[in-house]
Every structure is written in structure tokens, then in C-alpha cells.
Amino acid sequence: MSSIKKVVLAYSGGLDTSVIVKWLQETYNCEVVTFTADIGQGEEVAPARAKAEALGVKEIYIDDLREEFVRDFVFPMFRANTIYEGEYLLGTSIARPLISKRLIEIANETGADAISHGATGKGNDQVRFELGAYALKPGIQVIAPWREWDLTSRETLMDYCEKHNIPVDFSNKKKKSPYSMDANLLHISYEGGVLEDPWTEAEDDMWRWSVSPENAPNEPTYVDLTFEKGDIVAIDGERLSPATVLEKLNKLGGDNGIGRLDIVENRYVGMKSRGCYETPGGSIILKAHRAIESITLDREVAHLKDSLMPKYAEIIYNGYWWSPERKMLQTAIDESQEPVNGDVRVKLYKGAVHVIGRRSADSLFDEKVATFEDDAGAYDQKDAEGFIKLNALRMRIAASKGRNLL
Amino acid sequence: MSSIKKVVLAYSGGLDTSVIVKWLQETYNCEVVTFTADIGQGEEVAPARAKAEALGVKEIYIDDLREEFVRDFVFPMFRANTIYEGEYLLGTSIARPLISKRLIEIANETGADAISHGATGKGNDQVRFELGAYALKPGIQVIAPWREWDLTSRETLMDYCEKHNIPVDFSNKKKKSPYSMDANLLHISYEGGVLEDPWTEAEDDMWRWSVSPENAPNEPTYVDLTFEKGDIVAIDGERLSPATVLEKLNKLGGDNGIGRLDIVENRYVGMKSRGCYETPGGSIILKAHRAIESITLDREVAHLKDSLMPKYAEIIYNGYWWSPERKMLQTAIDESQEPVNGDVRVKLYKGAVHVIGRRSADSLFDEKVATFEDDAGAYDQKDAEGFIKLNALRMRIAASKGRNLL
Amino acid sequence: MSSIKKVVLAYSGGLDTSVIVKWLQETYNCEVVTFTADIGQGEEVAPARAKAEALGVKEIYIDDLREEFVRDFVFPMFRANTIYEGEYLLGTSIARPLISKRLIEIANETGADAISHGATGKGNDQVRFELGAYALKPGIQVIAPWREWDLTSRETLMDYCEKHNIPVDFSNKKKKSPYSMDANLLHISYEGGVLEDPWTEAEDDMWRWSVSPENAPNEPTYVDLTFEKGDIVAIDGERLSPATVLEKLNKLGGDNGIGRLDIVENRYVGMKSRGCYETPGGSIILKAHRAIESITLDREVAHLKDSLMPKYAEIIYNGYWWSPERKMLQTAIDESQEPVNGDVRVKLYKGAVHVIGRRSADSLFDEKVATFEDDAGAYDQKDAEGFIKLNALRMRIAASKGRNLL
Amino acid sequence: MSSIKKVVLAYSGGLDTSVIVKWLQETYNCEVVTFTADIGQGEEVAPARAKAEALGVKEIYIDDLREEFVRDFVFPMFRANTIYEGEYLLGTSIARPLISKRLIEIANETGADAISHGATGKGNDQVRFELGAYALKPGIQVIAPWREWDLTSRETLMDYCEKHNIPVDFSNKKKKSPYSMDANLLHISYEGGVLEDPWTEAEDDMWRWSVSPENAPNEPTYVDLTFEKGDIVAIDGERLSPATVLEKLNKLGGDNGIGRLDIVENRYVGMKSRGCYETPGGSIILKAHRAIESITLDREVAHLKDSLMPKYAEIIYNGYWWSPERKMLQTAIDESQEPVNGDVRVKLYKGAVHVIGRRSADSLFDEKVATFEDDAGAYDQKDAEGFIKLNALRMRIAASKGRNLL
């Protein structure tokens, strides 16, 4: 057992991380600093203070990180139209690097020599927490209790609570979700339980943020979104902060049954896992961002972004936000967003986002050229012949030399 | 004027291509062979025979290509989860290479020295037709009347009809769509008219194949799709031919308001253009194919496919179906589809496709490993520590040498 | 014939572009502005003034662009380790955008409405000149005499000279190279003549800048190169300007028979062509730059750069230096070069560049970790087991479910 | 300690793996099967039998795998022009999957439940051996002594030998290289010793296969290489087996000082390491293969291959030869090689390979089109105008709307 004096724990205030506080104190005979963040998970963070105090914690950090989360993590990611494996909007992945960063900052402030977290040894989150921590403070030690301890069943955990006088909120326990869940301002995720059979449909009462499409209003909702440099800065003309934008879009999306997703994804640790996600606001941003780019981005820039996106998504999913390769890609992505300004009108209706209009002072859409009507010479159709002939030349030569494509 | 003896024309039977028949005969003093194909555009092709005969055409080809279209073009494309610019399912693009192929086959059969088509000089379709033709028969000549003639306004065209006794169906003309449209079994497209302002919402009566989400049934429709090697071979357990699969999915999708798309895209000839598309069946296939791949494809194969897809989509969009690079990519894509077998259950509801289950005898989903419950040693959580530590090593070294990622 | 009042011509002072001056004056009845640049082609540019005056040109621009050429074009390109088709260092391609830029600047200064150049209609250079011009000044007109006139044989050209009193330097003509050549500070190229048969070896007296490896010194030459942010700033400890760096490396390389290349490349206009190139300094820079990156770049950044390089090379080769996609990629490449500082020692010997040492204050090479000797705990070998096991997990699951890779 | 009954060891017959035999027998109390392969490392494999017998081994496998190695591993890899990090020809990497495959085949034949190897816990080879083994037999156990035992210094190892009567050949020991070396038919590698300082030049007497360029003949050697489907099948007209091709090219290259490489590379396990490599034959194959492709491959296929190559190289370097993603890429690469047939003439001289000619019945080089002379209408220069204009259109529109690229 390495000698650790002080450890900063990502502390939710829930039962599992409360057990971890005690277990760290006991196992490592070290001081525990708790860090609890509001990243929009929808639960009060204030009660974490009293709980931590009750566990004997002396240094307690409780931060509201919602604006930083959206401004410095969520928005930069959406500039790339990021989707993992064609479907997943990376709602869990994108929150981890912010937690890592704060854990390390607090370790620096408090002189801690280790960090700890409550993520399982089977998942991606341990990787994301730890890669970030190592990248920002290479000498840090990491304690991952779920990989170390023997409290691996609910029973042993309960025994441990009883033995150590950790209060278990049984009323809460009863309504405990059968799913493993994670939430932040971008999404809420569900894993485990009946979802472990990928053929079984998710039960409707699992979903928490959105109504079902069937229960959404019968009238569509129209929303205007204003972009500046690729980020949404106003909704229906009202200028809002990043976190407020996402909160409002979550409400609008959730009310219209938008953003439910049910997928099987490939974890970085090598297994497939089934997850259900609610990302109401994110689903709207993705569609709208593509739409504003469609009139403001150059074609080749757009295609280059599309070709880089899967790599960028993989980097974030795998936990390499804090890496030089993410930084390099981000530089390019951000550079491309300079002209991504303007308005997109979307229609939200029973589970779907429909883009119905887009406009921009930076539009590259040229009606004079594009028109089916008389274009007054803006485009010379005869140019097309040479364009086609030379583009075909390599294949004409090949065919004339006997190459056969059929 | 090059001396052309016989030209094969892609002939729809409509007014524009009827004018082209006459104009070719007159301008090039050559024989015209007409070729009319049923690729599921939803209009009778039989009447084209009488119309062509009336124009003095002696060699008339009328083909039902629906099965070949879906089997050899649509399905191979969907194996790659192909989307252009994040949105467009390439409904028009994928039909062109089949037409090119038949034009060239007919030119070979009839001894024609040229082909002709009715595509405008501003669009992508001229490129697709002609690249295909040149690739398959390098010495072929191409006549693109819209790039050559001066019948560029509706008035001059009508004058030409009157002068040459080409019958204009005025009843038809009245109900003529204000949009430039193209249809085949995969989709129907709309361009021009009010759509030329990308801020203007498409009118609801423009759409032809689908009901609006608002008018779709209040009850969802559940459908089971069976895949073999990446292609759908059965719907709700009933084995169907490729074209029948797509027809049935178009019906199911259209009835549920699925597959409407409104985008601004970047044409290969260099301009942005606004298009609206209905692709009911294709929208279902795309989601379902990703779902069956999610349990049957290896992670790295899936990611490799995702990284190749934008290039593959660009190749098809730009008209290079008949190219060695498409063939090379197709070989890889097809190889990957060997294990893509199994069933996907989708729920169709008011404009959206929701995947709710997937299963396969070739599934790589391993419940024993993935479970949150006791996995009986299938996965050793302690392995994660080394995995993370070595993945972090390069960044730990960099940080210890002073590199800063913040 | 469009009405053109004034045209800026890229004027070498040679016979061909002198004919173009006269032909432009006569054909377009317009004023001609000549622009002659020293980009290190190794010929005096001063005489171009008298020649232009003799042809009645009133506005004459003669610029020394060597420093700008290397600093803003050659060096940025080498930051990406750019090679086209695995071999070609893009010596011609990289000079064209600078010429385009100056043509447009001069057009703006002189109020010209057109530019002109002496590039053939079969090559890449016309594309590079014109794409650059259109990108920087969209309304500019371009006159490409070789695509328009009928002076396509040496005889008709000579007749034209005689008729218009254009002096032909017959002494020069006699020793005229049988090759089509192009030179600048980065390279000299040879095409045509006996090279048109790709099986025929280039004659040794064709090469101008380098001795043959056989005739190079029997003793190797050692050189130390100092990099800052990816660019060479000093040779053997002596700080030099960009152009001086390249001049000196050309001398060192050429003296040692370095940088000769004989390839068949794929032109953007669709044909294959055989070219021979001498790039002595560039060949040294490429090897040395990779070497300094090898100790200062993060692995994933290096791999990302490698994966982007073919695209970046294609962009430059095809003439899209002045494009938003090149700018986007350049931003990422330049960002990566921040830590690319240090020294590389190369040995030059009879046609080859050997890297024999590299060092840097920004080195990420960690002898403590890498050593085969006792590393005092810097690296825990036991971490490798978990690393391998989890990286193998997806394949172990697949194999256990019957997938066969043999 | 897991209960292992029988283990197959990759056995070189050298001291280290002899110690491993004993250590495995003693530590795991299990039977050891030795497997020794001739993959062209240049040492006799026959003596391994007596040595193994002396150690009490009952099942002894000694295989000549040279032809399989070149035919099924080296040649397929060179079809992709594979280079890792711009320099390394993957000589070590490509031999490992063959060893893995044989280890597993022998495990299957002998009923062994484990494999073992002598690779260190810091390097790539452990990863390559083990990933391959797991991919081919998921239940196999792996014993990596260097990660487990405490014989980590030369002294403890010698003590162990003495204690267990393992004969140490002291005469051999004296001339023992100060480098860690690995050899096979493709290359020989050197690491460690003075090379651990990347600024220190390798000593000339380190190199074993090649003369120094300085000591190479003063006259160049010309060689003609014949390719079929991307592989060399004949040298100077003489048809040879794959291994014989490589042996002969190693001799020709080594005699001319070709194929020495000195680099710092990024290991998969996260550290940088300095390695020197001799790859005489491989260096010739790479240049010649690019040359034959230059006249037989379509441009876009060639560029697609170039864009895939870094990924393919990374896959092999990291040890994923036996993976579905390598198989998918290989399918595409192999498909592209169908027309890669013909002859390449190279000149070998004092450390460099110069391509001087290439010809093919499948050549796409079209002299009629490419010529600077009169092409008799094979190419219409006027086509270039439209080609350029439409390729410039997106940038002309952007510039006309105020976008600035400077």
C-alpha cells in the first residue's frame, strides 16, 4: 500500500462515494478532501457539505461549474458536429475532463498526493478521469476503489455502511432506479438492468427528462437559434449564457420528446455495452449547427471537418480531452468556425427536430448562381464540359487501355 | 459540329426530353435511340414508347431496373452508412450510375457513337451521367443539350414545341410542380421555386410521398427487419426482394411522416443549393443498419468504416461510382459486412425512427462481460489500471517535462 | 473577345512570355503590365526590364521574393513533412501561389482587369495560377494564351517573332535544353524530351544543380541544423534568414549529389507525367524535420499529422494553397510546431542524407523510462499485462464467439 | 499462480530463453514445448534442438518459415508502401504475428494451455505476441517472464544459470553485442547501449548486414525487378520465390550500403525509443513498388492508399496484424494491386536507391496525352478553362462575399 497523505475525491454525496470516503480514510489512513460539482445533473449539491462533514471531512469543495462546462467543453465539442459511432452525443464523456481538471486543481491547492473517484473498473469513466489527471499532473496517484476493494455486491456494501455508521437513506433506496445513471447539463444516461439484453425495449418510465413522443404536444414548437462562431448565443432573439442556452433547449426538447437514444456502443476498455441516453438540447444543437454551417462553411472545409470528426469523437470518448492531439484538432475546428454566424429556425415535434430555415450575413449561398431561373451570366454552363472532361480523363485513359470497372 | 450518327438519349417521356429528341435529330441530323427506365420514380414508363414513336424514334428501350437498382446500387451504398454532409442520403446520386451503365450498354448494342441526357449545366447530374459514360466507354461522345442550345426559357421551349409539333399536355402543365423534381425508388427531391431562399420554409403541399408528421397516425408502428451481410432481406419475417423491401419501407415510412429532409448542400460544380428530399425507406434502413452493425461489427472495423464514409459519400455524390477508388472502398466495405446478420426492431412514429432492439447469432455483445452484476471472472477489473497507466504514459512524460495542456 | 483594358503578365523575360506580351497587346488591344520575380530560379531578373520596355510595356514590376517565398510558403509546407505521392517535394507547386498573390496585388495597384501567364493547357501550373487568382480576386479575368492561340509549334512561334520584331537569342536557342524546365529556390524540374518514355533513364548532363552521386566527394559532410517552431533558423550554429538557409542547403546538398528524383506523377488535369527534380536543400530539410519532430512531438500528434499530410500535399499540388481548407489545416500544423525546437545532425554523402543525431530542450525522449538498464521504477512492467489484456478484449470476445481471422 | 500444465515457448536457443525454459518448469511446474523458427535471422536453428533436449524439453518444434514469412506477411505489407512514422519499415513488427500464429497452432497440436515469450515488459513485442495469441485463441494463457520474475539484472540471471546448470557460452558472451538486437529476413535492429542518447552517432561496427556507404563499390549496380500484383517475382529476369527475392535484395542492398536507418520512434506502450535498423532489401522494394504503382495505379486509388497507409502501419506496429480491421484494409489494398505488374529498373549506389525506369503492359501512362509535342487531338486544352473555373467557383463566390484568405 503506497503511502498517501491526502486524497481528493470526486464526491457526489450519494451512498457509494460516501462509502468511499470512509474506505479511503480507513484503508489508506489518509485525509480525504471532497469535491462536489454542479454540472447540471439536476440534484442539489449543497447537502454534500453536511454529509461530508459527518464523515469527518475537513476540506470540502462545492462548485457550480455549469457555465464553464457548457462554454469550454460542450460548445467546443459541438463545433465539430461530434457523434460517436454515428449516434452517441458523448454526454458522459464530455463532463469527465472538467472533473479531472478540478480534481487536480484542488489537489494542487490542498497539497494532496492522490485523487479518487467512484467509477467502475469496467467502464470508460475511470479511463477518462485518470487520463486527464495524469496528463495534468503526472506524479499524481490515483485510487480507484471499485478496482481494489471487495465491496463488490450490494450486501457487502450495506454491511460496510452498517459497520461504519454511514447513513443509508432507505426511502431513497426504495425508489432507486434499477439502472446505472449519470446526468449532467448535456444528458442523462441509463445502463444495466433490463437494458443488458439489447433486444429488450427500454421501459417508458425509465426516461426522466423527456416526455415520450406520444405524449408530446400535438402542435409543433418553432424556435430560432442564433449562432456566433459556431456557438448558440441567443434563442428566439434573447441573448443567453452558454449554460442557460442548454438549459432552455433541454426544456424545449424534453417537452417535445426529443433526444431519446437507445444504442449499443463500443467501450474503450473493449466490450460492447447498451446505453440509453436523453440529450434533448444537444440533439437540437447538432441539427442546428449543421444547418448554419451548411450556408456559411466552404465545401472543402465542411468535408475536411466531416473526415476529422470520427477521430475527434473517438478522442473524447476514449478520455483524451486533455491531450495534444485534441488540442491540435480543436485549433483547426475553432479556426473553421469564424464565419459560422447566423440564424437557424427549427421545428420541434414529437421526438424529431426539423430544420426549416437558415440565414446569415456570412452566407455563401449565392441565389444568383444557384437559381434555376435566368442567372444573368453568373454561371457559364459551358464551363461544365471541360470540368467533366478533365475529371474523367484518368478514367478515359484507363478504359482505353482496357481497364474494366464492371 | 462533330459528326454523330446515332445517339442514345435518357428519355423520360416528358416534355423536356421530347424536345431533346427533336433537337438532336435536327441539330445533329442523327438517329435517336430512346432509353426509358423504371427505377421506381412512380410514373408509368410504358407511355414513353408511343411518344418516342411519334417523334420518329425507331429504336426504343424501356427497362424495369428496380431490382438491379436496389440490389447493386442502393444496398451496397447503405452498407457504408453513407450520408453526404451529415444529412443527405444520396437518393439522386445513386441512380445516375445505373442510367449511365445502361446508356453505354445500349450504345454498344445499337452502334451509337454518342449519348445524351436532359440534365442542366449547373447541376451534379450532368457530371454523374458523363463521368460514368466516359469511364465505361472512353470514346463515347456526350451531348448535353442544356449546355448547348438556346432554349433556355420556358417561352423559347414552347415556341420550339409549337414549331415542331411536339404535343404539350396543358392539363399536365397546369398542375406542374413549381419545383424541379427527381424521383426513384430511394427518394424524391425538390429544388427551385420558393426553396431558392434557404430561410423560407418548404410548403407542406410540396411533399408527395409522406404525410406530414402532424398527420401521421397517433399510434406508433413497430417493424422487424432482418439483415444478411448488411442488406435487409426480410420485413416482419417475410422474405422480400431488394426492390420490394425498399417499396415496403417507403410505404411504412411515408405513412409515418418519416424521411423528410430540408438542407443546403454543396454541389460538385461549386455552388451551394437548397434541396428538400423524401427518403422514407432509406431513413429507416440507415438507422437499422447502424443498429445491426452495433452488435455484430468489431469496434475498430466500425470506426474505420466511419472514417472512410465521408470519402465514400463524396465519391458517390460527385459521380465517381464507376471508378477504381469506389471499387476499392466497396471491396473493403463488403468484406466488413460478412457478419452483419440479425434482426432490428424499429418503432416508426410521426417523423422519427426509433431503434428499440437488436439481436444476432453473430452478436459480439457479451452479457457476461458487460454486466453490472457479478461477471464470474469474465473481466478482471485490475487490468484497467495497467491499461490506463500505459495509455497515459506519453502524456505523463510530457507533463513531467513541462508541457502544459491547459 | 471580352473587353480587357489592362492585363498583368507573369513575365520571365524569355522568348515565350515576350511573345505573349506582343500577342496580348495585339489580340486584346490592351495594355500589358509585366511582373518578374526572383524566387531563386538562378537567372538574372534585371534584364527583364529592358526587354519589357522594348516591347512597349510601361508598367514593369521586378521583385525579389526569395525571403517571402521561403518564409511564407516553403517553410510552412515542410512543417507538415509534405510529400506528394510518396516522392515529390512540390517544388513547382509551392511557388505558384506566391506568383498568383503578386499578380493580384499588382492588378489591384495598376487597376488591371486581367492576369495572364505562360503555362500550358495540359499542366498543373495553369490551375495553380488561376485558382489562386480567382480565390483572391473573384472578378479577375484570366488570359491563358497557350489555351487560346494557334502558335502551338516552334515554327509558328518563330514566324510570329519575326513578323513582330521580337528578338530571338539564337545563341541561347542553340544551347536550349531539350527539356521543359522550371526552377526556384526549392527545386529545378525537367519534363519532356526523352523523359516522355518512363523506361528511359535521364541523361546525366540534364541535371544542373547537383553533381552526380558518383562525382560527389569521397568524404561525407556533417551539418548541424537548428530548428525553432519547426523551421530551420541556423546551420552549424550560424543564424540565417529563411532564403539563406535554403540557399546554403542547396549548395551543401548539390555538392553531395543529394535530391535527384525521377518519378511518374499524377497531374490534377488527369494524366500521368514523368518528371525529374532536383531538390537538394528540401531533401535535407525533410529528413531533418522528421528527426527533430521524432523527439519533440507527441506520438498521437505525429500520427495525426501523418494522416493529414497526403490531403495537405494534394491541396498544394492541385493549386489550392489559397483556400480555406489549406488555411484550416495549416492552423493545426502550425499549432503542433510550437515545441519543435532543437538540433539535428545530418551526414551528407553521395546522394543520401543520413540523420545521425538529434537533441532538444523540448525533447520528450525519456532515457529513464526507455532504458534497457535498471530504470529505478520509472516504468512498471506489470502495467503492460492489463494494457494488453484490455486491448485484446474485443478480439478475445470475437474469437470466443467463433470469429476466425485466419 | 494459475495452474498451467503445458506451455509453448518461443525459443531462440539463446541464453535468455534457455533460462526461461528452466524458470517455467520450475515456477509453474509445467511441461515446456519449445518452438524455434527460421525466419531468416541468419543463425542456425538446428542447435536449438540439442539445447532444448538438454533442458528436458520433450516436444521440440523447429520450423523453416522463411517463405511463409515473406509471402504472407512481408509482401502483403509492402503492397501498402507501409512506413511507420515516415521512416521505419516495420521489420520487427511484421515477424511477430507469424510467431504468434505458430505458437497457437502448436498449442492446439500439443494441448498446451499457455504460451510464453522472452520479450521485455517495456517493448512492443510483448504486445504483438500476446495480441496475436489472444485473437487466435481467446482462452490461451500468456506467461511473460520478464514481467514476472526477479532476474532483471545480468548478475541475477548468471546466478540462476549457475544454480540450474544452464551452460553459458562465455566465448560468445565476450563478443556479445552491447545492443539489444533482433533479426529476420527483412531486417536487423539495434537498440540500447550508447544509442540511448539520441544525439550520439551509432558506431560503424554496430552494423552487421551492410557495408557503410563509404565502403560500398565505386560503381553503381543496376537491377531490374519484375512485379506481379504488387509483389516482386523476378530479379534481372530470373524468377524467384518470395524468400529468395528478399535474400537476394538484401545481398544487393547490403553490398551497396543501402537500408541503414537511425530513428527515434514512438512505442505503443507510450515511450520514445531510439532504434537503428538495417533493411537493405526492404528499402529497395519500397522504392521500386512505388515506381511500378506510379504507372499502373489510378491516381485516386494511389491517393486513397496513401491516406490509409499511416493507419495500416500503425495497426501493424501496434500488433494488430491479426485483427478484423487489418483484414478489412488488406482486402482493399490487395484489390488495388491487380494491375500492379511490370518492371522497374533501380540503380543502387553507396547507400541510396535510385529509380531510373519503369514499364508495364498495364501502364496508364499515355504518351499521346502527356507529350509536350503535338498530341494529335488526344487532349483538348480548352477543357482546362472550364475545369479551373468550376473548381474555383466556391472560392470566387466566397471572395465576392468578402471572405479573405490572406
mmCIF file of N, CA, C and O in Angstrom, chain D residues 298-339:
data_model
loop_
_atom_site.group_PDB
_atom_site.id
_atom_site.type_symbol
_atom_site.label_atom_id
_atom_site.label_comp_id
_atom_site.label_asym_id
_atom_site.label_seq_id
_atom_site.Cartn_x
_atom_site.Cartn_y
_atom_site.Cartn_z
ATOM 1 N N ASP D 298 -4.341 3.932 -60.763
ATOM 2 C CA ASP D 298 -5.142 5.141 -60.916
ATOM 3 C C ASP D 298 -4.763 6.156 -59.840
ATOM 4 O O ASP D 298 -4.436 5.787 -58.708
ATOM 5 N N ARG D 299 -4.834 7.420 -60.194
ATOM 6 C CA ARG D 299 -4.464 8.484 -59.252
ATOM 7 C C ARG D 299 -5.240 8.413 -57.944
ATOM 8 O O ARG D 299 -4.666 8.471 -56.852
ATOM 9 N N GLU D 300 -6.549 8.294 -58.037
ATOM 10 C CA GLU D 300 -7.343 8.352 -56.812
ATOM 11 C C GLU D 300 -7.145 7.107 -55.950
ATOM 12 O O GLU D 300 -7.198 7.186 -54.722
ATOM 13 N N VAL D 301 -6.914 5.985 -56.597
ATOM 14 C CA VAL D 301 -6.595 4.778 -55.833
ATOM 15 C C VAL D 301 -5.266 4.970 -55.112
ATOM 16 O O VAL D 301 -5.128 4.645 -53.925
ATOM 17 N N ALA D 302 -4.295 5.529 -55.816
ATOM 18 C CA ALA D 302 -2.994 5.767 -55.199
ATOM 19 C C ALA D 302 -3.127 6.717 -54.006
ATOM 20 O O ALA D 302 -2.537 6.490 -52.946
ATOM 21 N N HIS D 303 -3.921 7.764 -54.173
ATOM 22 C CA HIS D 303 -4.075 8.728 -53.074
ATOM 23 C C HIS D 303 -4.844 8.106 -51.910
ATOM 24 O O HIS D 303 -4.552 8.375 -50.746
ATOM 25 N N LEU D 304 -5.830 7.308 -52.231
ATOM 26 C CA LEU D 304 -6.575 6.630 -51.175
ATOM 27 C C LEU D 304 -5.638 5.702 -50.401
ATOM 28 O O LEU D 304 -5.652 5.674 -49.160
ATOM 29 N N LYS D 305 -4.812 4.977 -51.105
ATOM 30 C CA LYS D 305 -3.828 4.125 -50.435
ATOM 31 C C LYS D 305 -2.915 4.957 -49.537
ATOM 32 O O LYS D 305 -2.620 4.572 -48.406
ATOM 33 N N ASP D 306 -2.458 6.076 -50.052
ATOM 34 C CA ASP D 306 -1.577 6.920 -49.239
ATOM 35 C C ASP D 306 -2.279 7.405 -47.971
ATOM 36 O O ASP D 306 -1.658 7.527 -46.919
ATOM 37 N N SER D 307 -3.572 7.688 -48.097
ATOM 38 C CA SER D 307 -4.274 8.204 -46.916
ATOM 39 C C SER D 307 -4.553 7.095 -45.902
ATOM 40 O O SER D 307 -4.681 7.351 -44.708
ATOM 41 N N LEU D 308 -4.638 5.852 -46.382
ATOM 42 C CA LEU D 308 -4.882 4.732 -45.472
ATOM 43 C C LEU D 308 -3.587 4.204 -44.863
ATOM 44 O O LEU D 308 -3.605 3.553 -43.816
ATOM 45 N N MET D 309 -2.479 4.452 -45.501
ATOM 46 C CA MET D 309 -1.222 3.826 -45.108
ATOM 47 C C MET D 309 -0.828 4.087 -43.657
ATOM 48 O O MET D 309 -0.469 3.140 -42.934
ATOM 49 N N PRO D 310 -0.871 5.342 -43.188
ATOM 50 C CA PRO D 310 -0.448 5.563 -41.801
ATOM 51 C C PRO D 310 -1.244 4.723 -40.798
ATOM 52 O O PRO D 310 -0.688 4.200 -39.830
ATOM 53 N N LYS D 311 -2.531 4.578 -41.044
ATOM 54 C CA LYS D 311 -3.361 3.744 -40.177
ATOM 55 C C LYS D 311 -2.937 2.285 -40.263
ATOM 56 O O LYS D 311 -2.819 1.597 -39.241
ATOM 57 N N TYR D 312 -2.725 1.827 -41.467
ATOM 58 C CA TYR D 312 -2.312 0.436 -41.685
ATOM 59 C C TYR D 312 -0.969 0.176 -41.007
ATOM 60 O O TYR D 312 -0.778 -0.855 -40.348
ATOM 61 N N ALA D 313 -0.045 1.108 -41.123
ATOM 62 C CA ALA D 313 1.267 0.956 -40.482
ATOM 63 C C ALA D 313 1.124 0.909 -38.968
ATOM 64 O O ALA D 313 1.760 0.106 -38.284
ATOM 65 N N GLU D 314 0.281 1.770 -38.448
ATOM 66 C CA GLU D 314 0.059 1.812 -37.002
ATOM 67 C C GLU D 314 -0.529 0.490 -36.510
ATOM 68 O O GLU D 314 -0.140 -0.020 -35.453
ATOM 69 N N ILE D 315 -1.458 -0.045 -37.277
ATOM 70 C CA ILE D 315 -2.062 -1.330 -36.923
ATOM 71 C C ILE D 315 -0.989 -2.410 -36.799
ATOM 72 O O ILE D 315 -0.964 -3.178 -35.836
ATOM 73 N N ILE D 316 -0.102 -2.459 -37.768
ATOM 74 C CA ILE D 316 0.945 -3.489 -37.738
ATOM 75 C C ILE D 316 1.944 -3.209 -36.620
ATOM 76 O O ILE D 316 2.322 -4.103 -35.867
ATOM 77 N N TYR D 317 2.357 -1.958 -36.515
ATOM 78 C CA TYR D 317 3.334 -1.616 -35.476
ATOM 79 C C TYR D 317 2.804 -1.963 -34.089
ATOM 80 O O TYR D 317 3.523 -2.493 -33.242
ATOM 81 N N ASN D 318 1.535 -1.653 -33.867
ATOM 82 C CA ASN D 318 0.951 -1.866 -32.540
ATOM 83 C C ASN D 318 0.604 -3.317 -32.251
ATOM 84 O O ASN D 318 0.223 -3.648 -31.132
ATOM 85 N N GLY D 319 0.697 -4.167 -33.261
ATOM 86 C CA GLY D 319 0.496 -5.584 -33.007
ATOM 87 C C GLY D 319 -0.858 -6.139 -33.402
ATOM 88 O O GLY D 319 -1.239 -7.225 -32.970
ATOM 89 N N TYR D 320 -1.582 -5.399 -34.251
ATOM 90 C CA TYR D 320 -2.934 -5.831 -34.624
ATOM 91 C C TYR D 320 -2.993 -6.480 -36.005
ATOM 92 O O TYR D 320 -3.968 -6.320 -36.719
ATOM 93 N N TRP D 321 -1.906 -7.170 -36.392
ATOM 94 C CA TRP D 321 -1.982 -7.887 -37.665
ATOM 95 C C TRP D 321 -3.183 -8.826 -37.671
ATOM 96 O O TRP D 321 -3.965 -8.866 -38.615
ATOM 97 N N TRP D 322 -3.336 -9.584 -36.610
ATOM 98 C CA TRP D 322 -4.484 -10.497 -36.501
ATOM 99 C C TRP D 322 -5.679 -9.753 -35.941
ATOM 100 O O TRP D 322 -6.032 -9.882 -34.780
ATOM 101 N N SER D 323 -6.268 -8.931 -36.780
ATOM 102 C CA SER D 323 -7.436 -8.161 -36.342
ATOM 103 C C SER D 323 -8.350 -7.981 -37.537
ATOM 104 O O SER D 323 -7.897 -8.013 -38.689
ATOM 105 N N PRO D 324 -9.630 -7.778 -37.271
ATOM 106 C CA PRO D 324 -10.542 -7.590 -38.412
ATOM 107 C C PRO D 324 -10.285 -6.292 -39.162
ATOM 108 O O PRO D 324 -10.574 -6.208 -40.356
ATOM 109 N N GLU D 325 -9.764 -5.276 -38.479
ATOM 110 C CA GLU D 325 -9.520 -4.025 -39.202
ATOM 111 C C GLU D 325 -8.345 -4.156 -40.166
ATOM 112 O O GLU D 325 -8.344 -3.572 -41.246
ATOM 113 N N ARG D 326 -7.312 -4.939 -39.777
ATOM 114 C CA ARG D 326 -6.202 -5.160 -40.715
ATOM 115 C C ARG D 326 -6.699 -5.950 -41.913
ATOM 116 O O ARG D 326 -6.370 -5.647 -43.058
ATOM 117 N N LYS D 327 -7.514 -6.932 -41.629
ATOM 118 C CA LYS D 327 -8.068 -7.765 -42.703
ATOM 119 C C LYS D 327 -8.909 -6.919 -43.671
ATOM 120 O O LYS D 327 -8.829 -7.076 -44.885
ATOM 121 N N MET D 328 -9.690 -6.023 -43.123
ATOM 122 C CA MET D 328 -10.520 -5.154 -43.968
ATOM 123 C C MET D 328 -9.645 -4.271 -44.854
ATOM 124 O O MET D 328 -9.875 -4.149 -46.057
ATOM 125 N N LEU D 329 -8.637 -3.651 -44.257
ATOM 126 C CA LEU D 329 -7.741 -2.821 -45.055
ATOM 127 C C LEU D 329 -6.977 -3.652 -46.078
ATOM 128 O O LEU D 329 -6.788 -3.241 -47.215
ATOM 129 N N GLN D 330 -6.538 -4.838 -45.673
ATOM 130 C CA GLN D 330 -5.773 -5.683 -46.588
ATOM 131 C C GLN D 330 -6.599 -6.037 -47.822
ATOM 132 O O GLN D 330 -6.077 -6.059 -48.940
ATOM 133 N N THR D 331 -7.871 -6.297 -47.596
ATOM 134 C CA THR D 331 -8.749 -6.619 -48.725
ATOM 135 C C THR D 331 -8.737 -5.503 -49.752
ATOM 136 O O THR D 331 -8.659 -5.739 -50.963
ATOM 137 N N ALA D 332 -8.821 -4.271 -49.260
ATOM 138 C CA ALA D 332 -8.823 -3.132 -50.172
ATOM 139 C C ALA D 332 -7.468 -2.973 -50.852
ATOM 140 O O ALA D 332 -7.384 -2.734 -52.066
ATOM 141 N N ILE D 333 -6.408 -3.115 -50.076
ATOM 142 C CA ILE D 333 -5.063 -2.954 -50.642
ATOM 143 C C ILE D 333 -4.812 -4.020 -51.701
ATOM 144 O O ILE D 333 -4.350 -3.722 -52.806
ATOM 145 N N ASP D 334 -5.134 -5.251 -51.379
ATOM 146 C CA ASP D 334 -4.896 -6.325 -52.334
ATOM 147 C C ASP D 334 -5.709 -6.115 -53.612
ATOM 148 O O ASP D 334 -5.218 -6.366 -54.712
ATOM 149 N N GLU D 335 -6.944 -5.671 -53.441
ATOM 150 C CA GLU D 335 -7.777 -5.427 -54.622
ATOM 151 C C GLU D 335 -7.103 -4.412 -55.546
ATOM 152 O O GLU D 335 -7.139 -4.545 -56.776
ATOM 153 N N SER D 336 -6.463 -3.418 -54.940
ATOM 154 C CA SER D 336 -5.826 -2.372 -55.753
ATOM 155 C C SER D 336 -4.617 -2.876 -56.533
ATOM 156 O O SER D 336 -4.165 -2.228 -57.478
ATOM 157 N N GLN D 337 -4.065 -4.021 -56.143
ATOM 158 C CA GLN D 337 -2.797 -4.457 -56.727
ATOM 159 C C GLN D 337 -2.954 -5.307 -57.988
ATOM 160 O O GLN D 337 -1.961 -5.698 -58.604
ATOM 161 N N GLU D 338 -4.184 -5.595 -58.339
ATOM 162 C CA GLU D 338 -4.433 -6.411 -59.543
ATOM 163 C C GLU D 338 -3.615 -5.918 -60.745
ATOM 164 O O GLU D 338 -2.933 -6.719 -61.391
ATOM 165 N N PRO D 339 -3.611 -4.615 -61.039
ATOM 166 C CA PRO D 339 -2.866 -4.177 -62.233
ATOM 167 C C PRO D 339 -1.416 -3.800 -61.966
ATOM 168 O O PRO D 339 -0.757 -3.272 -62.862
#
